[in-house]
Coordinates of C-alpha atoms and ligand atoms in Angstrom, one line a residue:
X610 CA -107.1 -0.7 24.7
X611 CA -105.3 -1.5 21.6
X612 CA -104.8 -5.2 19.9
X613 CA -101.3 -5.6 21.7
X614 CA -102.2 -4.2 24.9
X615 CA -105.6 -6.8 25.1
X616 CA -102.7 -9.2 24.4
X617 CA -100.5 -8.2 27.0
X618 CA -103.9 -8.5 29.6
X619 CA -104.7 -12.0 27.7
X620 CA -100.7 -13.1 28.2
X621 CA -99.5 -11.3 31.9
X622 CA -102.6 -11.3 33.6
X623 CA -104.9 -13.8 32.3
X624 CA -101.7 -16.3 32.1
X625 CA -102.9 -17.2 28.7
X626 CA -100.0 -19.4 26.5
X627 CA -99.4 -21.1 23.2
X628 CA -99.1 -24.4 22.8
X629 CA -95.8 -25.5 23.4
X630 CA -95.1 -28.5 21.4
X631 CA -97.3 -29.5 18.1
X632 CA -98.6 -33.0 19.2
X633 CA -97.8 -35.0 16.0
X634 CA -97.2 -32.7 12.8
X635 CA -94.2 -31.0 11.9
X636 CA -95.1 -27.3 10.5
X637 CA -94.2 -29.3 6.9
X638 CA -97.0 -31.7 6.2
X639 CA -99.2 -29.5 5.6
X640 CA -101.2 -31.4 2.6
X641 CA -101.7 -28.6 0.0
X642 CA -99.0 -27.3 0.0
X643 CA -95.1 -28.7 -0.8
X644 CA -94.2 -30.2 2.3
X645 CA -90.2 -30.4 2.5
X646 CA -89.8 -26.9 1.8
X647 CA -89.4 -23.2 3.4
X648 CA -88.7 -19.7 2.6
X649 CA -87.0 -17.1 5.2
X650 CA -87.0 -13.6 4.6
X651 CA -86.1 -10.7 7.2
X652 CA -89.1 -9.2 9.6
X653 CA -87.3 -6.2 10.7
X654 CA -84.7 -3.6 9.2
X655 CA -82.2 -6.3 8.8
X656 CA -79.2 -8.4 10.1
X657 CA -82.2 -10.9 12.4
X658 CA -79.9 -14.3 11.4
X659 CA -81.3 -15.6 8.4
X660 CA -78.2 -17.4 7.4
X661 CA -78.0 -19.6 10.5
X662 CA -81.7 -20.4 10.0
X663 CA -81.4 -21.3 6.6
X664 CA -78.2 -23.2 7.3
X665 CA -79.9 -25.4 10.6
X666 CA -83.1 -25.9 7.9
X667 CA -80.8 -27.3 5.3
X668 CA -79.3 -29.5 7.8
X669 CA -82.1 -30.4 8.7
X670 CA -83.2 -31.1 5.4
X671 CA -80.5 -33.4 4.8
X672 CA -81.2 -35.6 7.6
X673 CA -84.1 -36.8 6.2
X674 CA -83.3 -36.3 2.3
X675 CA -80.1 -37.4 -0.3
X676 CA -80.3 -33.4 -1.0
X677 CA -81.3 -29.8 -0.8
X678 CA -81.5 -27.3 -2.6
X679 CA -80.6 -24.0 -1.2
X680 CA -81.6 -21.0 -3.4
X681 CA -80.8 -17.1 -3.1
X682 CA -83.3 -14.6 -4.7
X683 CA -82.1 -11.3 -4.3
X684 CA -79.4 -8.6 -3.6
X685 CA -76.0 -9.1 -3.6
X686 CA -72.5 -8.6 -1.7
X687 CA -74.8 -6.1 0.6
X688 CA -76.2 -8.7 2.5
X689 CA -74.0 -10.4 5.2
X690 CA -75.2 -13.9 6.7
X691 CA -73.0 -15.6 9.3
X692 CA -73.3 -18.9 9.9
X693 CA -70.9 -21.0 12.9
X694 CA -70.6 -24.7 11.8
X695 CA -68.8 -26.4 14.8
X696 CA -65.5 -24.6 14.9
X697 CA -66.1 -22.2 12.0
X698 CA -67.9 -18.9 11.6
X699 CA -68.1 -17.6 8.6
X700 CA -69.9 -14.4 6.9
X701 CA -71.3 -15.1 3.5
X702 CA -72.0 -12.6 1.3
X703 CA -73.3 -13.4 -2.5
X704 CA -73.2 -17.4 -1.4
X705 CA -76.3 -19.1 -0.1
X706 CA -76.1 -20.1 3.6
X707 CA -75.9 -23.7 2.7
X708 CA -72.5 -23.4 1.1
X709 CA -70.6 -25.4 3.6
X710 CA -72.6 -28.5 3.3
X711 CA -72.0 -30.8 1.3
X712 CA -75.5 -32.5 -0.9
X713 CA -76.7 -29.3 -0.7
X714 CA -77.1 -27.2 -4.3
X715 CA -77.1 -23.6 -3.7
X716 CA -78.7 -21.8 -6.6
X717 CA -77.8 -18.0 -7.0
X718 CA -80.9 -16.9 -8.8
X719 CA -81.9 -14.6 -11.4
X720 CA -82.8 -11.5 -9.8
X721 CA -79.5 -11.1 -7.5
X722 CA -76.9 -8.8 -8.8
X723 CA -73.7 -10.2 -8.5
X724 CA -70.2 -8.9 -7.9
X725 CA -67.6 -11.6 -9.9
X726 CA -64.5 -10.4 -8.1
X727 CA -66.1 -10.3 -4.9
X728 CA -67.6 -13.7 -5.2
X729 CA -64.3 -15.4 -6.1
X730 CA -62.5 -14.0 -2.9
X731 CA -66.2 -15.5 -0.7
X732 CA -65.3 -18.6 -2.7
X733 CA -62.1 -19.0 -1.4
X734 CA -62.6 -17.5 1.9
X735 CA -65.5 -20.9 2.4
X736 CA -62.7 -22.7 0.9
X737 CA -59.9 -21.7 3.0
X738 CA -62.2 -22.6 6.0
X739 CA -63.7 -25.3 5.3
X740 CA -59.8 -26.8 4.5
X741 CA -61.1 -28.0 1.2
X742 CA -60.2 -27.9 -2.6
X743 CA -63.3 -27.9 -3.6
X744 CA -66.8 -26.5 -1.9
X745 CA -68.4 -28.6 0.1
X746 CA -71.7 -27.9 -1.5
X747 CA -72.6 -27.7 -5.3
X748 CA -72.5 -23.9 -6.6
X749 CA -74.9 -23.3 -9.1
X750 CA -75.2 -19.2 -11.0
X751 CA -78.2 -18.3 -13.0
X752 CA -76.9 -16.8 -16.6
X753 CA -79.2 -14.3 -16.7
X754 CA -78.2 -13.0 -13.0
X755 CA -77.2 -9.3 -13.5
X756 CA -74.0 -8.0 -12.7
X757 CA -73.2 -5.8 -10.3
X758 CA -69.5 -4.2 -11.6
X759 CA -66.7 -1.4 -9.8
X760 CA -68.3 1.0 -11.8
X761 CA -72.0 0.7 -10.1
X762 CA -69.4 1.3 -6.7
X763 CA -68.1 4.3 -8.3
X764 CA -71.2 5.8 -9.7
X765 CA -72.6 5.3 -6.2
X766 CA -70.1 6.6 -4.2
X767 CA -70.2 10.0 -6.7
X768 CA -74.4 10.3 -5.9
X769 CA -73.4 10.0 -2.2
X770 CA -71.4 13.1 -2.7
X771 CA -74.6 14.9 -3.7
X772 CA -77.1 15.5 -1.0
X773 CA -79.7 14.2 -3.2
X774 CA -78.6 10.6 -4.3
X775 CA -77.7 7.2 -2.6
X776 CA -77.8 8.7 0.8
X777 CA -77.9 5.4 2.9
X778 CA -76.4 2.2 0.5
X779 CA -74.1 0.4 1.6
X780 CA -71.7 1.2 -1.0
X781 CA -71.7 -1.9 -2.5
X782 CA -73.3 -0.5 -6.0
X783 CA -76.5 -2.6 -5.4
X784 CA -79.2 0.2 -6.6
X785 CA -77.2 1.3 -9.7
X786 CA -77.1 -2.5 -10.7
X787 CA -80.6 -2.9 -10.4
X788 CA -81.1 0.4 -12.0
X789 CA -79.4 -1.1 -15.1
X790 CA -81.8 -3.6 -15.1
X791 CA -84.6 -0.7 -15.5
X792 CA -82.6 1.1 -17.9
X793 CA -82.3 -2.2 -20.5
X794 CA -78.8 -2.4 -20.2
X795 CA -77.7 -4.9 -17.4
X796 CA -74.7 -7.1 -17.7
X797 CA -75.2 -10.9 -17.1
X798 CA -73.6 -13.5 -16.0
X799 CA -74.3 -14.9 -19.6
X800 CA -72.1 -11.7 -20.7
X801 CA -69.2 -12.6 -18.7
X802 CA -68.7 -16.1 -20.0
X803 CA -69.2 -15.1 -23.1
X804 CA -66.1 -15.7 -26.0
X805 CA -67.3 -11.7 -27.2
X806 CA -67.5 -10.2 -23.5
X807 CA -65.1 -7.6 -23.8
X808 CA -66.8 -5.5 -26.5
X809 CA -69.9 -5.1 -23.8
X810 CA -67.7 -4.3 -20.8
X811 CA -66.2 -2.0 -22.9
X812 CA -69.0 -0.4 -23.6
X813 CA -70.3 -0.5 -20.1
X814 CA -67.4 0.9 -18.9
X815 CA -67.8 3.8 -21.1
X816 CA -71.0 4.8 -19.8
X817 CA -70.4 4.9 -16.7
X818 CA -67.1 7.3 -17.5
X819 CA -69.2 9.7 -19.4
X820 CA -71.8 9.6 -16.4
X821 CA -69.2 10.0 -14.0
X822 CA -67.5 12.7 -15.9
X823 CA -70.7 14.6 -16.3
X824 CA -70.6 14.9 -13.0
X825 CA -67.0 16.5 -12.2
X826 CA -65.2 12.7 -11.5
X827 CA -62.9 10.7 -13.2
X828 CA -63.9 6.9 -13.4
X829 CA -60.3 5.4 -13.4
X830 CA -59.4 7.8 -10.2
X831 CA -62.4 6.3 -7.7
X832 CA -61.9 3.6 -5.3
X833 CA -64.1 1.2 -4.1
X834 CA -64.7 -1.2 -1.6
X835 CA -64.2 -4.8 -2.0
X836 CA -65.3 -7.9 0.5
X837 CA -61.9 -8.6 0.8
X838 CA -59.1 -6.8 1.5
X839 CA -58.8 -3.0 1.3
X840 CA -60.5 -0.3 -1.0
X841 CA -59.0 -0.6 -5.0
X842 CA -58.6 1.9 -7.8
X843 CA -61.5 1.6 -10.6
X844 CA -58.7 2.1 -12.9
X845 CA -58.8 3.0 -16.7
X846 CA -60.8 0.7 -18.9
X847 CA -58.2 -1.4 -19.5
X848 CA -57.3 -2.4 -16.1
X849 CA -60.9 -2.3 -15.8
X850 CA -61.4 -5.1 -18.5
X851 CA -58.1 -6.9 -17.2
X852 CA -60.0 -7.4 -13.9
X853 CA -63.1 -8.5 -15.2
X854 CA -61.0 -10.9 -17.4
X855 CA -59.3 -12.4 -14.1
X856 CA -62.9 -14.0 -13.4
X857 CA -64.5 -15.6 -16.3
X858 CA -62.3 -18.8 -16.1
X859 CA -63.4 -19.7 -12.4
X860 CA -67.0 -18.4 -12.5
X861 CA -67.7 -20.4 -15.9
X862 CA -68.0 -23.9 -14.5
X863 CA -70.8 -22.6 -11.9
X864 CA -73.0 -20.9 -14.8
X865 CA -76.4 -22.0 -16.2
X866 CA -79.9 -22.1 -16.6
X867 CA -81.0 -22.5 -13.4
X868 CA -84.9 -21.7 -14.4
X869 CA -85.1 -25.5 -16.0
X870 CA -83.0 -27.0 -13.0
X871 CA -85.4 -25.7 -10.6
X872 CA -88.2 -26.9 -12.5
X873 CA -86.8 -29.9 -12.6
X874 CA -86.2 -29.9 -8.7
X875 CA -89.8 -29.1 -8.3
X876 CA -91.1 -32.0 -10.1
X877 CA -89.2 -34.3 -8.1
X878 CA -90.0 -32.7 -5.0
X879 CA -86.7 -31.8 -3.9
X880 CA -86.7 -30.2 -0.4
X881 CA -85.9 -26.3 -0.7
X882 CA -85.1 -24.0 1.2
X883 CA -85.4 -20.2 0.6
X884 CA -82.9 -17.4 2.2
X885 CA -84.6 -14.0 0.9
X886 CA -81.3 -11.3 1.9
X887 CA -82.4 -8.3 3.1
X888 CA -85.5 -7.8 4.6
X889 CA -89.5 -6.6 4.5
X890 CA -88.1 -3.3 6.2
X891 CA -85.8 -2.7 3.5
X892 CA -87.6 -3.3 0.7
X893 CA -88.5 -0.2 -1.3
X894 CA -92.0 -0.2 -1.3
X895 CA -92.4 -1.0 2.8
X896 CA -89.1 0.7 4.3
X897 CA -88.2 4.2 5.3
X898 CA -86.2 6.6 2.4
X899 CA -82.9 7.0 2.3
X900 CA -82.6 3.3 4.0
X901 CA -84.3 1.5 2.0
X902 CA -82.6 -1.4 -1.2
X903 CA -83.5 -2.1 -4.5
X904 CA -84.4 -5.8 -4.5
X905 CA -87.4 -7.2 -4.0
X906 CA -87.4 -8.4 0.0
X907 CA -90.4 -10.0 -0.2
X908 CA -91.7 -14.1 -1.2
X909 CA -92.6 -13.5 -4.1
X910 CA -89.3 -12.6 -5.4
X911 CA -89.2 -16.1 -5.5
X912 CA -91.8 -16.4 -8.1
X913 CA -90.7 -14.3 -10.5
X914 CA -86.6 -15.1 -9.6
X915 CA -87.3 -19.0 -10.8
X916 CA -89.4 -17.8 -13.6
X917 CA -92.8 -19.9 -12.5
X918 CA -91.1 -22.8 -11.2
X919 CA -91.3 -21.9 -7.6
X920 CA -94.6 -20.6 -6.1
X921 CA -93.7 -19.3 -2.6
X922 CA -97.5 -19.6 -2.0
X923 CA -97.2 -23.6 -2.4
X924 CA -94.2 -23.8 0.0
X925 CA -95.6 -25.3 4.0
X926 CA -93.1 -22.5 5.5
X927 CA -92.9 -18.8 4.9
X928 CA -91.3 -17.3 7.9
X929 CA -89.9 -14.3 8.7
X930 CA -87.1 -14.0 11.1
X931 CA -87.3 -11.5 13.9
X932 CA -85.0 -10.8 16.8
X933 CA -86.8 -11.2 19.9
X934 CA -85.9 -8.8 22.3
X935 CA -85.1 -5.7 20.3
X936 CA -84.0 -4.8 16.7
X937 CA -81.3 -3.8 15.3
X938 CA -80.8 -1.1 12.3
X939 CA -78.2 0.5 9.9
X940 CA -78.0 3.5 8.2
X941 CA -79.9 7.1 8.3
X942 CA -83.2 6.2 9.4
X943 CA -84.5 7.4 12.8
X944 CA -86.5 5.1 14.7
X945 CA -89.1 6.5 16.9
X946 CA -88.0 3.4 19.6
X947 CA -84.4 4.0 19.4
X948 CA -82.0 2.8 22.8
X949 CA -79.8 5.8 24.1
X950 CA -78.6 4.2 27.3
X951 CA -76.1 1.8 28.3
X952 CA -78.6 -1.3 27.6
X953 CA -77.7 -0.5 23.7
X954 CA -74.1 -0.8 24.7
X955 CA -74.8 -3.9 26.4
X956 CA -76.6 -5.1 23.4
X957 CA -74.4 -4.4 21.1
X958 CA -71.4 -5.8 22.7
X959 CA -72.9 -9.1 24.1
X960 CA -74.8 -9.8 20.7
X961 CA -71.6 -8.5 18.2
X962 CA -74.2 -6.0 16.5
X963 CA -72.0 -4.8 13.9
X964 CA -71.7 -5.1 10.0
X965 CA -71.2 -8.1 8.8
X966 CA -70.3 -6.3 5.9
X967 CA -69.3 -3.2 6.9
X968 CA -68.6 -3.7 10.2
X969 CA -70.5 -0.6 11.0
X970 CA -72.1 -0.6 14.7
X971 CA -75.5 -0.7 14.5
X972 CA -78.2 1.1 15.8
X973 CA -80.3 -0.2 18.9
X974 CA -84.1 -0.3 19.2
X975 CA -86.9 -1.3 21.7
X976 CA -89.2 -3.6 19.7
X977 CA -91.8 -1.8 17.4
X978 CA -94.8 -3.5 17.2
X979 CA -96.7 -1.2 15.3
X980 CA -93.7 -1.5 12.9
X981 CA -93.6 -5.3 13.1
X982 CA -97.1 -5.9 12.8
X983 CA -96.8 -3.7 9.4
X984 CA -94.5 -5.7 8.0
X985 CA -95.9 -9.2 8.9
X986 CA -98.7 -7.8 6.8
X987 CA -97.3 -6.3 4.0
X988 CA -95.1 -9.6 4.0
X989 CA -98.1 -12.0 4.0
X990 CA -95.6 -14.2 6.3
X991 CA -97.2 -17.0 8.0
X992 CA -94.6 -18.6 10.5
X993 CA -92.2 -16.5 12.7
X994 CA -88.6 -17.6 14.1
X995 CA -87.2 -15.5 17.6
X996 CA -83.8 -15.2 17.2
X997 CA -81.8 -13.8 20.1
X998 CA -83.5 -15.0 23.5
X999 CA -80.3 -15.1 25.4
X1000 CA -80.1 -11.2 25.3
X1001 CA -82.0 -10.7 27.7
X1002 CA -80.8 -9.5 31.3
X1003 CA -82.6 -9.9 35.1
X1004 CA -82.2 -6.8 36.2
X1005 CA -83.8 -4.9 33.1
X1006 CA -87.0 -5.7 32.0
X1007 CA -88.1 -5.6 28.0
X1008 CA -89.9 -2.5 26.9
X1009 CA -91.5 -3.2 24.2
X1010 CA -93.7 0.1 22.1
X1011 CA -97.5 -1.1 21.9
X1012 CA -98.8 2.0 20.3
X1013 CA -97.6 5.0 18.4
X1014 CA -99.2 8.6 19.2
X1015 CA -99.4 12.3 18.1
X1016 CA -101.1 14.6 19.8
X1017 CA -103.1 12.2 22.3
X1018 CA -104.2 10.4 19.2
X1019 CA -103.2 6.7 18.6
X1020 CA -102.1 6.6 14.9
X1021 CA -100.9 3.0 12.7
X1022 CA -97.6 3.2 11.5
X1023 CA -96.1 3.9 8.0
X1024 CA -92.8 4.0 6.5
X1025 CA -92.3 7.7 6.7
X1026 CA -89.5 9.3 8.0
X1027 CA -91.5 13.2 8.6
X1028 CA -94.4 11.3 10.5
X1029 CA -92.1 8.9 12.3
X1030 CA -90.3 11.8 13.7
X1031 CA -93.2 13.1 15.0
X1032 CA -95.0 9.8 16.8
X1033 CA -94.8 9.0 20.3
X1034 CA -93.9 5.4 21.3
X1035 CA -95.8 3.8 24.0
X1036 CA -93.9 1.3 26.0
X1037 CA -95.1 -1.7 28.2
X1038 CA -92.4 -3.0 30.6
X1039 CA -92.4 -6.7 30.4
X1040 CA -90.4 -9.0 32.7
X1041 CA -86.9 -10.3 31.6
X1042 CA -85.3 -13.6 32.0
X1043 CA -81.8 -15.0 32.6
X1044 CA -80.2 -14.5 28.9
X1045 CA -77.8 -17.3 29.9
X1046 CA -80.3 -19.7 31.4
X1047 CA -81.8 -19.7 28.4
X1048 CA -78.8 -19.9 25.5
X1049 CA -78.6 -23.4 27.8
X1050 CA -82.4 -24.5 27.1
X1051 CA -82.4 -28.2 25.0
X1052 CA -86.1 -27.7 24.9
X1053 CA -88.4 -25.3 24.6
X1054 CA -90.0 -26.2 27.7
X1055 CA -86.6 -25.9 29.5
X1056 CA -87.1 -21.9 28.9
X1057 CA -87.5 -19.8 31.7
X1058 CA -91.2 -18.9 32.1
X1059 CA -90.9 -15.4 32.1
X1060 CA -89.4 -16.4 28.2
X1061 CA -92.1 -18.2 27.4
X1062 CA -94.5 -15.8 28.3
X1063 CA -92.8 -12.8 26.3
X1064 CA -92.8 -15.4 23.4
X1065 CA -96.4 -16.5 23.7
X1066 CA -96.9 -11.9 24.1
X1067 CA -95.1 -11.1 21.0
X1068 CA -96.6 -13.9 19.0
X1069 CA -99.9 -13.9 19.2
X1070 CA -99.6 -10.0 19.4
X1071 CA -98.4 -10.3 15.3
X1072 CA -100.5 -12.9 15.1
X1073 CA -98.4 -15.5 13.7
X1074 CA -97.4 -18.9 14.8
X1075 CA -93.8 -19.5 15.9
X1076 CA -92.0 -21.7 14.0
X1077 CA -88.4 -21.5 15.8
X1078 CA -86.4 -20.3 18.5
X1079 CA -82.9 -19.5 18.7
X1080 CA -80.7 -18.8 21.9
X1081 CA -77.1 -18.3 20.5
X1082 CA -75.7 -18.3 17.7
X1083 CA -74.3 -22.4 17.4
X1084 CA -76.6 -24.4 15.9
X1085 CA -76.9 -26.3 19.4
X1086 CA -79.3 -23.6 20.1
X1087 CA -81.8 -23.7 18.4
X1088 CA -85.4 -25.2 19.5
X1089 CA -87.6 -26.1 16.6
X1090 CA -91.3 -26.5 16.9
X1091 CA -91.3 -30.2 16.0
Ligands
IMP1802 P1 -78.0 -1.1 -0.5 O1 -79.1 -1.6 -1.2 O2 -76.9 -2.1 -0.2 O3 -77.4 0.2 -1.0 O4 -78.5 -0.7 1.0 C1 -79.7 0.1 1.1 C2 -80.1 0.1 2.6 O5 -80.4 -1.2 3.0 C3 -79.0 0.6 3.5 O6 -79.6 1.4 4.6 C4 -78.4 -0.6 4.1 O7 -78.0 -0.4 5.4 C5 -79.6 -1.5 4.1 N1 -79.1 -2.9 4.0 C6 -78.7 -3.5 2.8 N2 -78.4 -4.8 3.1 C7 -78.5 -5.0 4.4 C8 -78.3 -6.1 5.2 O8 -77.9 -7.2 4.8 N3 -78.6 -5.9 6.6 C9 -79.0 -4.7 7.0 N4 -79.2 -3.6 6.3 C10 -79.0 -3.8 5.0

């Protein structure tokens, strides 16, 4: 008997729980480390709802405090975070999930790339639906936050055209940003604002056409994608440079040194809040080739993003955000517990499991925990939020793999596509609840059992302490462990 199957006998059989409620402290006092503040970062392959987690901690945050900070670490117009505020849904992209409220600073940091164009059209699309003239919150841009251009799209979309490169991005020209990072030659934020920019986009530009070029395409001829809006020509480098020139004005007053603000912050013991994009499952040294990003997914992207002034080790919260009943996946990679029936359907209808970027559907799978448990580890992450309780239907119960096998041999897991092809999942059937019984739960004790249970399962099966629940997607429902 494996460690998950001893905790299924502990959880179904012995009737062992977790303590429902902490008695008196909130998961932030804890005294040695910085009490007011939390970092979120994906558990799984993606897409688990950081942004409404990191928009009902902000909010929360701002009961108690004159104001937040809000700060983004990594990747860029890939990710997708939706948050619903009362009457509005919204998908941000580049922006922080605390956008939309106001005495909240959102901080994009140092070691996102960023799209200009793109992030003007997310600034007006917050604008245009929050009714305002001006954003709610305060935006703040690192300077030295790399660019991410058309001409990373382009160059990206040509590798896809080989069998060999970019097989699985999202299009968005996120790894040839980063790679310009590696290669010495990035453009920053600092570049675009600059009175001399256009000699360095010039440049830039003409890189990219010789690259492009070498490889049988024509820069100017390629279209790519944008957030908003349908695909666009590259164009020459004039139209290229005309573009880029469209954006300097607007993105200027947002621009800074956000390394000495955060400092700053820290020293006066600002609350913060983290939203990490992506997740542990994509990062590049824990997830599964082709599907895999070029950021780093992990906390302590947050130590080298501020530069020092931010130890993620310090903060009372690092939680990773899972979705509790299955998980959800884009791209190439073949998960050994992937759905083929009409519960997938089911899934991916009742929870809208498509792109919030892309709008791609998504990929349904039972939960892994070999997989999970992986990445809790290689994660270091101490506190867990469930997102997604209400999916869950009476008259299916949760399979949920326990163990991976080859040959009658139990084997760990590891992000390998060859020897993920080749495991066996074991499942154990766990018993469901009402989905809609518990999106109405105002407590965690109003749960149905049979939730609490799988919760208490999964839990102390990864072996880390829940931090929050979530039953839908307003921020109504959600249950905090406070
Ligand atoms: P890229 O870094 O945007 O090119 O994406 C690389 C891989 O990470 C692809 O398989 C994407 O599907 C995945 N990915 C990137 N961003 C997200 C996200 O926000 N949610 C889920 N998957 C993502």
């Amino acid at each position: 008997m494996n460690h998950f199957q001893h905790v299924y006998q502990q959880v179904y059989k012995e009737g062992e729980l977790f303590q429902i409620t902490r008695k008196s402290k909130t998961p932030f006092t804890k005294k040695s480390r910085r009490s007011n503040s939390v970092a979120v970062i994906g558990g799984a392959l993606g897409d688990e709802g950081k942004g409404r987690v990191t928009d009902e901690l902000t909010a929360y945050f701002l009961k108690k405090y004159p104001q937040v900070i809000h700060y983004r670490d990594n990747g860029g117009a890939n990710a997708g975070h939706t948050v619903e505020i009362g009457e509005i849904r919204i998908a941000l992209h580049q922006l922080g999930s605390g956008i939309m409220q106001p005495n909240c600073v959102v901080v994009l940091g140092k070691e996102m790339v960023l799209h200009p164009t793109d992030l003007i059209a997310e600034i007006k699309a917050v604008l245009k639906a929050t009714k305002t003239k001006q954003l709610p919150a305060t935006l703040k841009i690192e300077e030295l936050t790399a660019l991410s251009l058309d001409t990373h799209r382009a160059f990206e979309a040509v590798l896809k055209m080989r069998s060999t490169g970019s097989q699985g991005a999202t299009g968005r020209g996120i790894a040839p940003a980063y790679a310009d990072i590696i290669y010495r030659h990035p453009l920053k934020m600092r570049d675009l604002i600059a009175s001399d920019w256009s000699k360095k986009f010039k440049a830039h530009y003409q890189l990219y056409q010789a690259w492009i070029k070498g490889m049988g395409f024509d820069l100017s001829q390629l279209e790519v994608p944008r957030l908003a809006g349908p695909n666009v020509l590259v164009g020459n480098e004039t139209q290229f440079l005309k573009n880029i020139a469209k954006t300097r004005a607007t993105l200027k007053p947002f621009v800074q040194n956000t390394s000495a603000l955060m400092n700053k912050y820290w020293q006066q013991t600002t609350p913060m809040v983290f939203e990490k994009a992506q997740a542990l499952g994509l990062d590049k040294r824990w997830g599964v080739y082709p599907d895999v990003t070029a950021s780093n997914c992990s906390f302590d992207g947050i130590w080298s993003a501020t530069e020092g002034s931010v130890d993620p080790n310090q903060l009372a919260v690092k939680a990773a955000v899972i979705k509790a009943t299955y998980t959800s996946s884009v791209g190439a990679r073949r998960l050994p517990t992937l759905m083929t029936n009409q519960l997938a359907h089911r899934i991916r209808k009742d929870a809208n499991e498509y792109g919030a970027t892309t709008k791609r559907p998504r990929d349904i799978a039972y939960i892994d925990l070999p997989m999970l448990s992986y990445l809790m580890k290689v994660g270091r992450v101490e506190h867990l939020a469930l997102t997604h309780l209400d999916i869950s239907y009476l008259d299916t119960p949760i399979k949920v793999c326990v163990a991976y096998e080859i040959d009658g041999q139990k084997v760990d897991y590891r992000p390998d596509q060859k020897f993920l092809d080749q495991v066996k999942p074991i499942y154990l059937e766990l018993p469901s609840w009402d989905g809609a019984q518990a999106a109405q739960a105002k407590t965690i004790k109003d749960l149905p059992s049979d939730a609490l249970k799988y919760i208490a399962f999964l839990t102390k099966s990864l072996q880390i302490k829940p931090f929050m629940l979530t039953t839908g997607p307003k921020r109504s429902q959600s249950l905090l462990y406070w």
